[in-house]
Coordinates of C-alpha atoms and ligand atoms in Angstrom, one line a residue:
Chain S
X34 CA 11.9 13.3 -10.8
X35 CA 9.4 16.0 -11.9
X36 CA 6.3 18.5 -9.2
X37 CA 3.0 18.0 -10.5
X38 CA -0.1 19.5 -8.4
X39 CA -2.8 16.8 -8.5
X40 CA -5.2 15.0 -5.7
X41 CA -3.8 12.8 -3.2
X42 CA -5.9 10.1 -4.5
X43 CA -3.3 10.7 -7.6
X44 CA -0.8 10.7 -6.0
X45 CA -1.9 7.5 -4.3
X46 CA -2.5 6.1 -7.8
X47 CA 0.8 7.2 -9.4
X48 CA 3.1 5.5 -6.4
X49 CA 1.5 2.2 -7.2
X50 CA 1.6 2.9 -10.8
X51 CA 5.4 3.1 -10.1
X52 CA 5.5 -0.1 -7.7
X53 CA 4.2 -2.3 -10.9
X54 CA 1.4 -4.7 -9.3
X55 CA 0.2 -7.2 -11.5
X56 CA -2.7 -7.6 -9.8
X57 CA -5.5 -4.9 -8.8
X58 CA -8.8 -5.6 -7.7
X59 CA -10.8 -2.9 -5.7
X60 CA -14.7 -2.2 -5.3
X61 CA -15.2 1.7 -5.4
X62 CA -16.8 3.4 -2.1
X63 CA -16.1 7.0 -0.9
X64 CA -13.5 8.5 -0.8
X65 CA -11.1 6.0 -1.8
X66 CA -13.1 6.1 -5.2
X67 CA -10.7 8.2 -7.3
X68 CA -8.0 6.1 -6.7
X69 CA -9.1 3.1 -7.9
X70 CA -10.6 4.8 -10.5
X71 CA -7.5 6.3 -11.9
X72 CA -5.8 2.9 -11.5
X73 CA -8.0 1.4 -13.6
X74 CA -7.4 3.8 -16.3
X75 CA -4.1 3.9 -15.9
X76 CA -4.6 0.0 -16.8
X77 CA -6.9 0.2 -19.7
X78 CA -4.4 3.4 -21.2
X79 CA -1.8 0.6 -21.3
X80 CA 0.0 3.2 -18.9
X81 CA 0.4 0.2 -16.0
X82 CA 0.9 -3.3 -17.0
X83 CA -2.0 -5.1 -14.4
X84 CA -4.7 -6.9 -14.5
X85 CA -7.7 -4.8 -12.9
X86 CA -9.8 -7.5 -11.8
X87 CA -13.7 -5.8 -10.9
X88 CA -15.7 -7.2 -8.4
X89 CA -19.2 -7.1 -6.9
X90 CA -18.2 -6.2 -3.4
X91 CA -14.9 -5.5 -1.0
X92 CA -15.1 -8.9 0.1
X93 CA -14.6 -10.5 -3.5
X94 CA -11.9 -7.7 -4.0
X95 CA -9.9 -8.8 -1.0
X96 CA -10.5 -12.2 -1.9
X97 CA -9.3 -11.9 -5.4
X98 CA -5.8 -10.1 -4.2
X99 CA -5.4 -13.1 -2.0
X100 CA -5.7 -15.6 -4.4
X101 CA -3.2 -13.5 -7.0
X102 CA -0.9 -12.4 -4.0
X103 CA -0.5 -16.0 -3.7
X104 CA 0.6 -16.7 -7.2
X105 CA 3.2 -14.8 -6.0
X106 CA 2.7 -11.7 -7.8
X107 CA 2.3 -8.3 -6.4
X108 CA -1.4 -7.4 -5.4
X109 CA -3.1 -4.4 -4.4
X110 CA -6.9 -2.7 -3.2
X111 CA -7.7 -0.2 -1.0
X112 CA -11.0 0.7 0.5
X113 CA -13.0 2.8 3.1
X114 CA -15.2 2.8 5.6
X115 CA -17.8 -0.2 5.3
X116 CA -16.0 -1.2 2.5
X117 CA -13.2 -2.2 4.9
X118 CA -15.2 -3.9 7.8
X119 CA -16.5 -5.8 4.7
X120 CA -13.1 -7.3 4.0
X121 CA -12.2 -8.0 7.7
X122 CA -12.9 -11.5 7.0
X123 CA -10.4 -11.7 4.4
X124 CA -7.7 -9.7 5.9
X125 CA -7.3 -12.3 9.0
X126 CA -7.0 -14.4 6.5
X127 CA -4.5 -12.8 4.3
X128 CA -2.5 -12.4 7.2
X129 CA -2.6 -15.4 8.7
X130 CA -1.2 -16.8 5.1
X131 CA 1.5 -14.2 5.5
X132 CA 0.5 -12.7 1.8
X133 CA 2.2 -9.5 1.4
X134 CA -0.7 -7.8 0.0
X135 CA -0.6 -3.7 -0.5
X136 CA -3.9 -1.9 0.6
X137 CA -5.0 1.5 1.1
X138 CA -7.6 2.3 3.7
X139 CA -8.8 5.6 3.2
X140 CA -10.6 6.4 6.8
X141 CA -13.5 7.4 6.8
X142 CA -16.1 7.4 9.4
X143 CA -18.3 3.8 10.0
X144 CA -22.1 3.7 10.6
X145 CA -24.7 4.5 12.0
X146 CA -25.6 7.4 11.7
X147 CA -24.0 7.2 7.6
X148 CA -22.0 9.6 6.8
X149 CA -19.0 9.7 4.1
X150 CA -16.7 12.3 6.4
X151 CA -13.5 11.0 8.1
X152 CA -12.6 10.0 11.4
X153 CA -10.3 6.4 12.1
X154 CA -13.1 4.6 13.4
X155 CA -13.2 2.0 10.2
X156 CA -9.1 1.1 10.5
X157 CA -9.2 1.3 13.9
X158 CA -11.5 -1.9 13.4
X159 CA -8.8 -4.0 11.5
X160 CA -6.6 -3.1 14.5
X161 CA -6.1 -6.9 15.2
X162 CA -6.3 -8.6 11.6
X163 CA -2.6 -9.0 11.6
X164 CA -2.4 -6.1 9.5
X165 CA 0.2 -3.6 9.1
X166 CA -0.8 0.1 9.7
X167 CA 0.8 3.0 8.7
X168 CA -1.0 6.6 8.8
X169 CA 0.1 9.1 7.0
X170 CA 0.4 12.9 7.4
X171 CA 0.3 14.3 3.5
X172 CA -0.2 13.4 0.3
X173 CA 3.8 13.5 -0.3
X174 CA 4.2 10.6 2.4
X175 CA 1.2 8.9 1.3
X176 CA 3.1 8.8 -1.8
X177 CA 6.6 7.3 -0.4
X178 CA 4.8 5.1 1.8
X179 CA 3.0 3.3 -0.8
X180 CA 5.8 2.6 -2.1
X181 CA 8.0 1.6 1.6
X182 CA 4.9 -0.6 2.0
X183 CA 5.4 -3.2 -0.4
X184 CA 8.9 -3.2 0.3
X185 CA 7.9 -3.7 3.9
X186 CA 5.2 -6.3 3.1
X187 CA 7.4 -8.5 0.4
X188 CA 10.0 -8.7 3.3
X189 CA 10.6 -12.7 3.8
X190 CA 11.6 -11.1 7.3
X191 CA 7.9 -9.8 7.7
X192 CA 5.6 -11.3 4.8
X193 CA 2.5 -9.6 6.3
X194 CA 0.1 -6.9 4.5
X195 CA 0.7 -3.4 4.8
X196 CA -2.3 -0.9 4.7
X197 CA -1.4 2.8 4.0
X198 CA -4.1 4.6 6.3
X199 CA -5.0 8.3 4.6
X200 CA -7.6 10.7 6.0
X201 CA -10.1 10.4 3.2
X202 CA -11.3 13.9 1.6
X203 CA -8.7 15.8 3.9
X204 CA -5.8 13.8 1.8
X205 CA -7.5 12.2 -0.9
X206 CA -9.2 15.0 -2.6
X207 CA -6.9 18.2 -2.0
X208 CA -4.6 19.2 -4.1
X209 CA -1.2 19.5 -3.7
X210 CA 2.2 19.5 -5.4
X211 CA 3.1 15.8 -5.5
X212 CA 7.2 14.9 -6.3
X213 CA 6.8 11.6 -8.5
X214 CA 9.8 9.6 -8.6
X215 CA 11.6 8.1 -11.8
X216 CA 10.6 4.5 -12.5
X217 CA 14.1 3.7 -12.3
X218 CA 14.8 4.8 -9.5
X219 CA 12.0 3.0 -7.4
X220 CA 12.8 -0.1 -9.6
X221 CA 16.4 0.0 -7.4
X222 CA 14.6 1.2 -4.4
X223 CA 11.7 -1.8 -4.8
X224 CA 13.0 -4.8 -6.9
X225 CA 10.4 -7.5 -8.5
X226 CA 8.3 -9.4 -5.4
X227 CA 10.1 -12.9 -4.8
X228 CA 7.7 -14.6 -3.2
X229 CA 8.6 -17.4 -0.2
X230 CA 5.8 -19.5 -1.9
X231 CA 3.8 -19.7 -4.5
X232 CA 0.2 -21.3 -5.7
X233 CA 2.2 -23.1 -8.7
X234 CA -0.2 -25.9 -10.5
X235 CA 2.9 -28.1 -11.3
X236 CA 4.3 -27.8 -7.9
X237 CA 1.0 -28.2 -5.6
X238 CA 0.8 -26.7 -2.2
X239 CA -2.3 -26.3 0.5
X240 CA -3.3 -23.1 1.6
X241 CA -5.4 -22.3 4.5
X242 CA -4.9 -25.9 5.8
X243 CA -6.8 -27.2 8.8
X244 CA -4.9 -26.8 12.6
X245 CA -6.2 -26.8 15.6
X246 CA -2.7 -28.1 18.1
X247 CA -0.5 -25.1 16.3
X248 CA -2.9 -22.1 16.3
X249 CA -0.8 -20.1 19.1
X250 CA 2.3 -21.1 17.5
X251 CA 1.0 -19.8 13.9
X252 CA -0.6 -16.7 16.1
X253 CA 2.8 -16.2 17.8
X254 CA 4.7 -16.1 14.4
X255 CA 3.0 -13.3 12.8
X256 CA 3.9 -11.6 16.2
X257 CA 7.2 -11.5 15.6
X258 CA 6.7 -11.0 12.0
X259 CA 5.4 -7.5 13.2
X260 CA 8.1 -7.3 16.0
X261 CA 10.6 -7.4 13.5
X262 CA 8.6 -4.7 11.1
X263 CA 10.0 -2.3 14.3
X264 CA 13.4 -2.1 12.9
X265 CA 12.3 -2.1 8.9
X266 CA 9.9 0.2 9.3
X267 CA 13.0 2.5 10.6
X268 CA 15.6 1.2 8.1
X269 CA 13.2 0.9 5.1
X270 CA 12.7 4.8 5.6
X271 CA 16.1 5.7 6.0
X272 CA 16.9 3.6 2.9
X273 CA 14.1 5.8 1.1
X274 CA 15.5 8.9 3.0
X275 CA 19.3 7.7 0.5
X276 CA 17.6 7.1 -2.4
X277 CA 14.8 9.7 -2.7
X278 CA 15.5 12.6 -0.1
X279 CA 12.5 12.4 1.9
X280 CA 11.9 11.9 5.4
X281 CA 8.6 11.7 7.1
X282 CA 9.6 8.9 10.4
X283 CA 10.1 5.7 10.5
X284 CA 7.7 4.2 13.7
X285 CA 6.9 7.6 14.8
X286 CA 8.3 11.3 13.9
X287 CA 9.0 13.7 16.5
X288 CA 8.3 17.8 16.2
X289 CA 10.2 20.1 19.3
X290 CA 9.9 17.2 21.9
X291 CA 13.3 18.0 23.1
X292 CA 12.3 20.5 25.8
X293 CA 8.2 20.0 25.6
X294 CA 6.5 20.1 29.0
X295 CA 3.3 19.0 27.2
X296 CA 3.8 16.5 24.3
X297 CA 0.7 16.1 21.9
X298 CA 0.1 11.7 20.2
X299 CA -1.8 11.8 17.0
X300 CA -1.8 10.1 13.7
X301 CA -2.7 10.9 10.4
X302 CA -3.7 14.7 8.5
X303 CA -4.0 16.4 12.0
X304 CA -0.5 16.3 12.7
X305 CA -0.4 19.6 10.0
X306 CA -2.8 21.4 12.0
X307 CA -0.9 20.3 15.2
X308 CA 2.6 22.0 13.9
X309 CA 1.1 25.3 13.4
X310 CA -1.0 24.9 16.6
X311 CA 2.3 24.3 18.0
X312 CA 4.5 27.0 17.0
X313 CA 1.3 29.6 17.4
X314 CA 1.6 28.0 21.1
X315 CA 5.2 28.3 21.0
X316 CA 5.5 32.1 20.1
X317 CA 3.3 32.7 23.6
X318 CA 5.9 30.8 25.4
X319 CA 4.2 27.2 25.4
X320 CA 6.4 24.5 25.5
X321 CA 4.5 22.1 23.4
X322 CA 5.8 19.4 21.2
X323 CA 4.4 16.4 19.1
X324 CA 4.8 13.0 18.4
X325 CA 3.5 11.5 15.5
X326 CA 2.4 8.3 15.1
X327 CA 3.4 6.6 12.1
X328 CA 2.8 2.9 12.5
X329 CA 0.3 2.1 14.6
X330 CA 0.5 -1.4 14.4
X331 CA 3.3 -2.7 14.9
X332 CA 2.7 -0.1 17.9
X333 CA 5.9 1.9 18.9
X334 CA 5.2 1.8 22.7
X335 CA 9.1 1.9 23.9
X336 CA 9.7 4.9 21.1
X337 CA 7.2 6.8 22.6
X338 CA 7.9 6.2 25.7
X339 CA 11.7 7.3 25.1
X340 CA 10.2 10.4 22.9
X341 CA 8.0 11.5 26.1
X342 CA 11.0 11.1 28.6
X343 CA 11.3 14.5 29.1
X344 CA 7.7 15.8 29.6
X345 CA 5.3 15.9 32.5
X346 CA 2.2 15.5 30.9
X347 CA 0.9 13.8 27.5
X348 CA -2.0 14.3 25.5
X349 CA -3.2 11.4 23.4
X350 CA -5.3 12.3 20.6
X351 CA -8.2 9.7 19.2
X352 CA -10.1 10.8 16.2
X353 CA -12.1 7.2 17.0
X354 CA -13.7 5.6 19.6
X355 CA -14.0 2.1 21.5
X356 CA -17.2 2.1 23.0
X357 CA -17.5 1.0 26.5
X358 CA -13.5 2.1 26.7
X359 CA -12.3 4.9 25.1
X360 CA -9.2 6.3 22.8
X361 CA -7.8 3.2 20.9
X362 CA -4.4 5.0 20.2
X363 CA -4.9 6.5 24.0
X364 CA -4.9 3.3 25.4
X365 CA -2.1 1.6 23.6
X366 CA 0.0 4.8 25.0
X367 CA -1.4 4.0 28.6
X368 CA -0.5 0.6 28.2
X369 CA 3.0 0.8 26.9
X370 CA 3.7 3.6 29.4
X371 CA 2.5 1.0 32.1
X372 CA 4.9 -0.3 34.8
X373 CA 7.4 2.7 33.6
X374 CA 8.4 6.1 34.7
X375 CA 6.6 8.1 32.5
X376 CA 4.5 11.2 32.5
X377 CA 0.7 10.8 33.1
X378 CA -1.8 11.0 29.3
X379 CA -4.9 12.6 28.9
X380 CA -7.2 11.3 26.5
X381 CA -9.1 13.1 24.0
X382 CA -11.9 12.8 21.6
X383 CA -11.5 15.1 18.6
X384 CA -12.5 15.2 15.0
X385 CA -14.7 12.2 15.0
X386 CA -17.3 12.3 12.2
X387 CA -15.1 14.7 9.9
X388 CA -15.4 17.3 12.9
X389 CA -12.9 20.1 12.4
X390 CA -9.8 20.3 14.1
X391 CA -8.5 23.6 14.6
X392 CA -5.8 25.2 16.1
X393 CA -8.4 26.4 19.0
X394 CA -8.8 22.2 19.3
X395 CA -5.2 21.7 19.7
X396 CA -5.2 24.7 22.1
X397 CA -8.3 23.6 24.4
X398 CA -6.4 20.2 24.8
X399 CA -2.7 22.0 25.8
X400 CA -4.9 23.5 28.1
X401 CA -6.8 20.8 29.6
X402 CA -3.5 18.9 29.8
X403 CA -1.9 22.1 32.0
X404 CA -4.5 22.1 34.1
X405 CA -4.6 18.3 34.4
X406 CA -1.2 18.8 36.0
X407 CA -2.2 22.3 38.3
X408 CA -4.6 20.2 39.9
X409 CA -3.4 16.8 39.5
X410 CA -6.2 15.4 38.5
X411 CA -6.2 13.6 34.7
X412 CA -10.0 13.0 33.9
X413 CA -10.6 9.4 32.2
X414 CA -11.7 11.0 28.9
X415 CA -11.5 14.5 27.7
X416 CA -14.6 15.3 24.8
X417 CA -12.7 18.7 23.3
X418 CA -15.5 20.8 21.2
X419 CA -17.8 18.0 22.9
X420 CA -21.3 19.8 21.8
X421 CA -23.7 19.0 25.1
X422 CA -26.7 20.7 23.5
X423 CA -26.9 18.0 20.6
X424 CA -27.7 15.2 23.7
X425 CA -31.3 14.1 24.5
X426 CA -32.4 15.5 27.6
Chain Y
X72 CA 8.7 -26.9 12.4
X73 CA 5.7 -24.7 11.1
X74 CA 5.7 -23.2 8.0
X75 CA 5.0 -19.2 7.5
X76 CA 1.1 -19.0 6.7
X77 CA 0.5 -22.8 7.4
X78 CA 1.4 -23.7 4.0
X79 CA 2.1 -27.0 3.6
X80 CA 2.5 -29.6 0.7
X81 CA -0.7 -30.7 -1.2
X82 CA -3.0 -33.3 0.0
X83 CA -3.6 -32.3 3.0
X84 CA -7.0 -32.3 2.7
X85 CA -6.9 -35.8 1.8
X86 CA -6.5 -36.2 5.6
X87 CA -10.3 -35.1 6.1
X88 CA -12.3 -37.0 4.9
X89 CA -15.6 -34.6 4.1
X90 CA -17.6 -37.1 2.6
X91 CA -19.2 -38.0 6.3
X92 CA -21.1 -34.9 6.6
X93 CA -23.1 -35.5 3.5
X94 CA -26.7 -35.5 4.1
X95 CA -27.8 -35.8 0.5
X96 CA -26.3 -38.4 -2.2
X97 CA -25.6 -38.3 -5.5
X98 CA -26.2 -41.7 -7.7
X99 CA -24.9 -41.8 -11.1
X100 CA -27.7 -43.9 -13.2
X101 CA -27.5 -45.7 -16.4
X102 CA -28.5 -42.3 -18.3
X103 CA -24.9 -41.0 -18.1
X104 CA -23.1 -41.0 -21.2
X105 CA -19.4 -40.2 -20.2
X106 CA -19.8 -36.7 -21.2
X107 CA -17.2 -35.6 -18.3
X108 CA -19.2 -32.3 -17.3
X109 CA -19.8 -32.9 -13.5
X110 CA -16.4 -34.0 -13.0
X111 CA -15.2 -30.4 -14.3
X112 CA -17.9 -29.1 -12.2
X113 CA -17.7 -30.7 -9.3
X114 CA -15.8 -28.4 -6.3
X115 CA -14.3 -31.2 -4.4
X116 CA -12.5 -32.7 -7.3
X117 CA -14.3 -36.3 -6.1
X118 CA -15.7 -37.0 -9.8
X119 CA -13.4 -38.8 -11.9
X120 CA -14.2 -40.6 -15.4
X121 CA -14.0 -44.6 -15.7
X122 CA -15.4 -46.8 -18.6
X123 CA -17.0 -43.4 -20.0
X124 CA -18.8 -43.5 -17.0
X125 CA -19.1 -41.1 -13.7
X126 CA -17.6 -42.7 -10.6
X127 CA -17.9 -40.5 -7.2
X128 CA -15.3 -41.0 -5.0
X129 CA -17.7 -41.1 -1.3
X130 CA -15.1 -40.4 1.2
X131 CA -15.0 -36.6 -0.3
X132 CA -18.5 -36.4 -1.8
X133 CA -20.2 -33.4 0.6
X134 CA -23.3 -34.1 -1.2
X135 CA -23.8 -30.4 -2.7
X136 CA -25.8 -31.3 -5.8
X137 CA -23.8 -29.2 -8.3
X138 CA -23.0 -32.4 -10.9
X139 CA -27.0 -33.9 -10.4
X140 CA -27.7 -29.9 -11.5
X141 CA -25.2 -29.9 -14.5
X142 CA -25.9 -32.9 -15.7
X143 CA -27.1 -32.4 -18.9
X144 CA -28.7 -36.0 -19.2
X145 CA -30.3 -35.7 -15.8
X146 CA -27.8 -38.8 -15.2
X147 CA -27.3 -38.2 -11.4
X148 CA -30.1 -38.7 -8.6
X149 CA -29.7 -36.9 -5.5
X150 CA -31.3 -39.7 -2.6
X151 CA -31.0 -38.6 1.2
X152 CA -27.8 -40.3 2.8
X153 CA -28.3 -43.4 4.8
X154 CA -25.0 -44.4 5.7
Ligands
LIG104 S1 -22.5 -34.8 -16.5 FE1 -24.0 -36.4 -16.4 S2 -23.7 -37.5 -18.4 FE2 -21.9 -36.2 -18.1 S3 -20.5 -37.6 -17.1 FE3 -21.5 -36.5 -15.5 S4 -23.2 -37.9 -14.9 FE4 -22.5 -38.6 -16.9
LIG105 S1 -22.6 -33.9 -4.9 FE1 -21.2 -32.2 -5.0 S2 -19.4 -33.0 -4.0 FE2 -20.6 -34.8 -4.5 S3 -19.9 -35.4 -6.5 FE3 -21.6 -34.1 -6.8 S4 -20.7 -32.1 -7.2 FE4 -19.1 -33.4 -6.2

């Protein structure tokens, strides 16, 4: 074990440096770019023994993992943005092939208007490839849950692929101290990818065969395959937890919950900012608490639910939006909170488009969500630092 | 039973046969001298060498072109499908 400071993009790097792919194939975009980069000089330094395959685009990237992650070796990309709606195609397919394939998405916001700063709007897009989604609160988990994905993926029990969701810039390019774990130590946490099977020219198989009758059935099947990821998730990070002293959830985490009146849902880099916001709240007599959302798909709806018990009122987070509906991560929480006792949510809109989000966000939605109860009236949608004078008359 | 990711054994596609939506066809003419490149090229697999001569296997033929284009000795025609 040794502390180094360095980027989370290197910290991204050096956890699948340490998970040995054979295969990486990536298309550089912002800001997943210094990843990739350093992966494939970590490659061409002799450093990581791969193959660092470069393509013309994300598509041909996610292709090329699919076609090695069926070899039956251990594949990995990552991406952004565009980058990732570009490999959309590719991802229903990996999926649906149940190829445990490894892949960062680095959120950044999606056009139009362009821009390169972060919101979820671009994973929130792969929400139904099949996918595994796991956002990340630091650099430090970013790390360990590289390295719980493939374990995760690679699982005969689950055989789908995991993408590590970091905010970019936020994550990706600060700097922090970064524990790397010895290589032998990860080799007993993560052993060599057996894979179920294999593209094998002396033993033939078809992939991506024709069906029509079975599509439900094959639909149904990575349904449970993502049912089951429930109780991985939760054991694979207590395993990691044994082996490597770190703790960061398993489906969700929870922060003062316990006795919370108001209880703040978010994923990803804003949980930080929440757990000051929180304790700053807390000193002034606040009873706020926090659940982060660590998978979002497979979606944790009873854990929440059971985290939440106590509260009256719940404020859902969404740095992304589904037009013509509102907060994806708001709605899962109304929908698994449907038909049960639970306390009433409040949606918000924050951060979108690399907005800040400050403390005085986290405070304006505690207080919309008191008030919401005062007056018991919950509005559909709450825009907090919404700026009115940017509309067109 | 259904296998994870609809993997099954090989030949499968052998079921299809993808030859009927050809619209154009190839014809391997006397000019072909067995050289065996449109059989590497061709991305059904439907080409296969007999007599040092091209033979295209119809039932998978989709009609792309890609061998008449190789072909170094200009040895395959491409006529519109009539069948
Ligand atoms: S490439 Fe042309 S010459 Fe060579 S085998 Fe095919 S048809 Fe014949
Ligand atoms: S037309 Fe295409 S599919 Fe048909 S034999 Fe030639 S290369 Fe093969």
């Amino acid at each position: 074990m040794s502390v180094s400071v360095m980027e989370g993009s290197m910290a991204v790097a050096e956890a699948i440096k340490v998970c040995r792919p054979k295969v990486i194939s990536a298309f550089p975009i912002s800001p997943q770019t210094h990843i990739v980069e350093e992966l494939s000089k970590m490659v061409a330094d002799g450093q990581l023994d791969a193959k660092y395959i470069r393509v013309d685009s994300e598509f041909s990237a996610a292709s090329a993992v699919y076609g090695s992650s069926a070899t039956g070796v251990r594949s990995y990309t990552a991406s952004s943005s565009q980058g990732l709606l570009l490999m959309i195609e590719v991802l229903y397919a990996m999926a649906g092939t149940r190829l445990p394939v490894v892949l960062t998405g680095v959120n950044r916001t999606v056009s139009a208007p362009i821009t390169i700063q972060p919101d979820h709007q671009d994973t929130m897009a792969l929400r139904d490839t099949g996918v595994i989604q796991l956002h990340v609160e630091n650099s430090q988990e970013a790390y360990a849950t590289h390295i719980q994905a493939f374990k995760l993926a690679e699982d005969h029990d689950i055989l789908l692929p995991v993408m590590v969701c970091m905010d970019g810039w936020i994550l990706t390019h600060s700097y922090e101290p970064i524990k790397l774990e010895d290589q032998k130590l990860v080799d007993s946490f993560l052993p060599n990818f057996v894979p179920k099977y294999r593209l094998d020219p002396k033993n033939p198989l078809t992939y991506g065969a024709y069906a029509d009758e079975q599509v439900q059935e094959f639909r149904l099947m990575q349904h449970f395959a993502m049912e089951r990821a429930k109780s991985k998730i939760e054991v694979i990070a207590n395993d990691y937890q044994k082996i490597f002293d770190q703790y960061y959830g398993g489906l969700i985490d929870e922060y003062k919950c316990d006795d919370a009146e108001v209880v703040l849902v978010a994923m990803g880099s804003v949980i930080g900012t929440f757990k000051d916001a929180v304790d700053t709240l807390r000193t002034e007599g606040v009873k706020v608490g926090i659940v982060k959302v660590r998978s979002y798909r497979p979606f944790p709806g009873e854990k929440i639910a059971q985290a939440v018990k106590n509260a009256r009122v719940v404020a859902v987070m969404d740095k992304s939006m589904s037009v013509g509906q509102g907060g994806p991560l708001a709605t899962d929480v109304k929908s698994a909170f449907a038909n049960k006792e639970a306390p009433p949510v409040l949606s918000c809109i924050a951060g979108m488009g690399g907005r800040d989000v400050t403390i005085e966000t986290v405070r304006k939605m505690v207080t919309k969500a008191q008030l919401a109860l005062k007056t018991g009236k919950i509005p559909d949608i709450e825009y907090t630092d919404f700026r009115p004078e940017y509309l067109e008359d | 039973m259904l296998r994870v990711g609809s993997v099954c054994e090989a030949g499968k596609s052998r079921l299809n046969k993808t030859g009927d939506w050809r619209t154009l066809r190839p014809q391997v003419t006397d000019k072909c001298n067995g050289c065996g490149i449109c059989e590497l090229f061709c991305p059904d697999s439907c080409i296969v060498l007999e007599n040092k001569k091209a033979v295209i296997d119809y039932d998978y033929c989709k009609g792309c072109g890609i061998c008449a284009n190789e072909c170094p000795k200009q040895a395959i025609e491409m006529e519109e499908e009539r069948n």
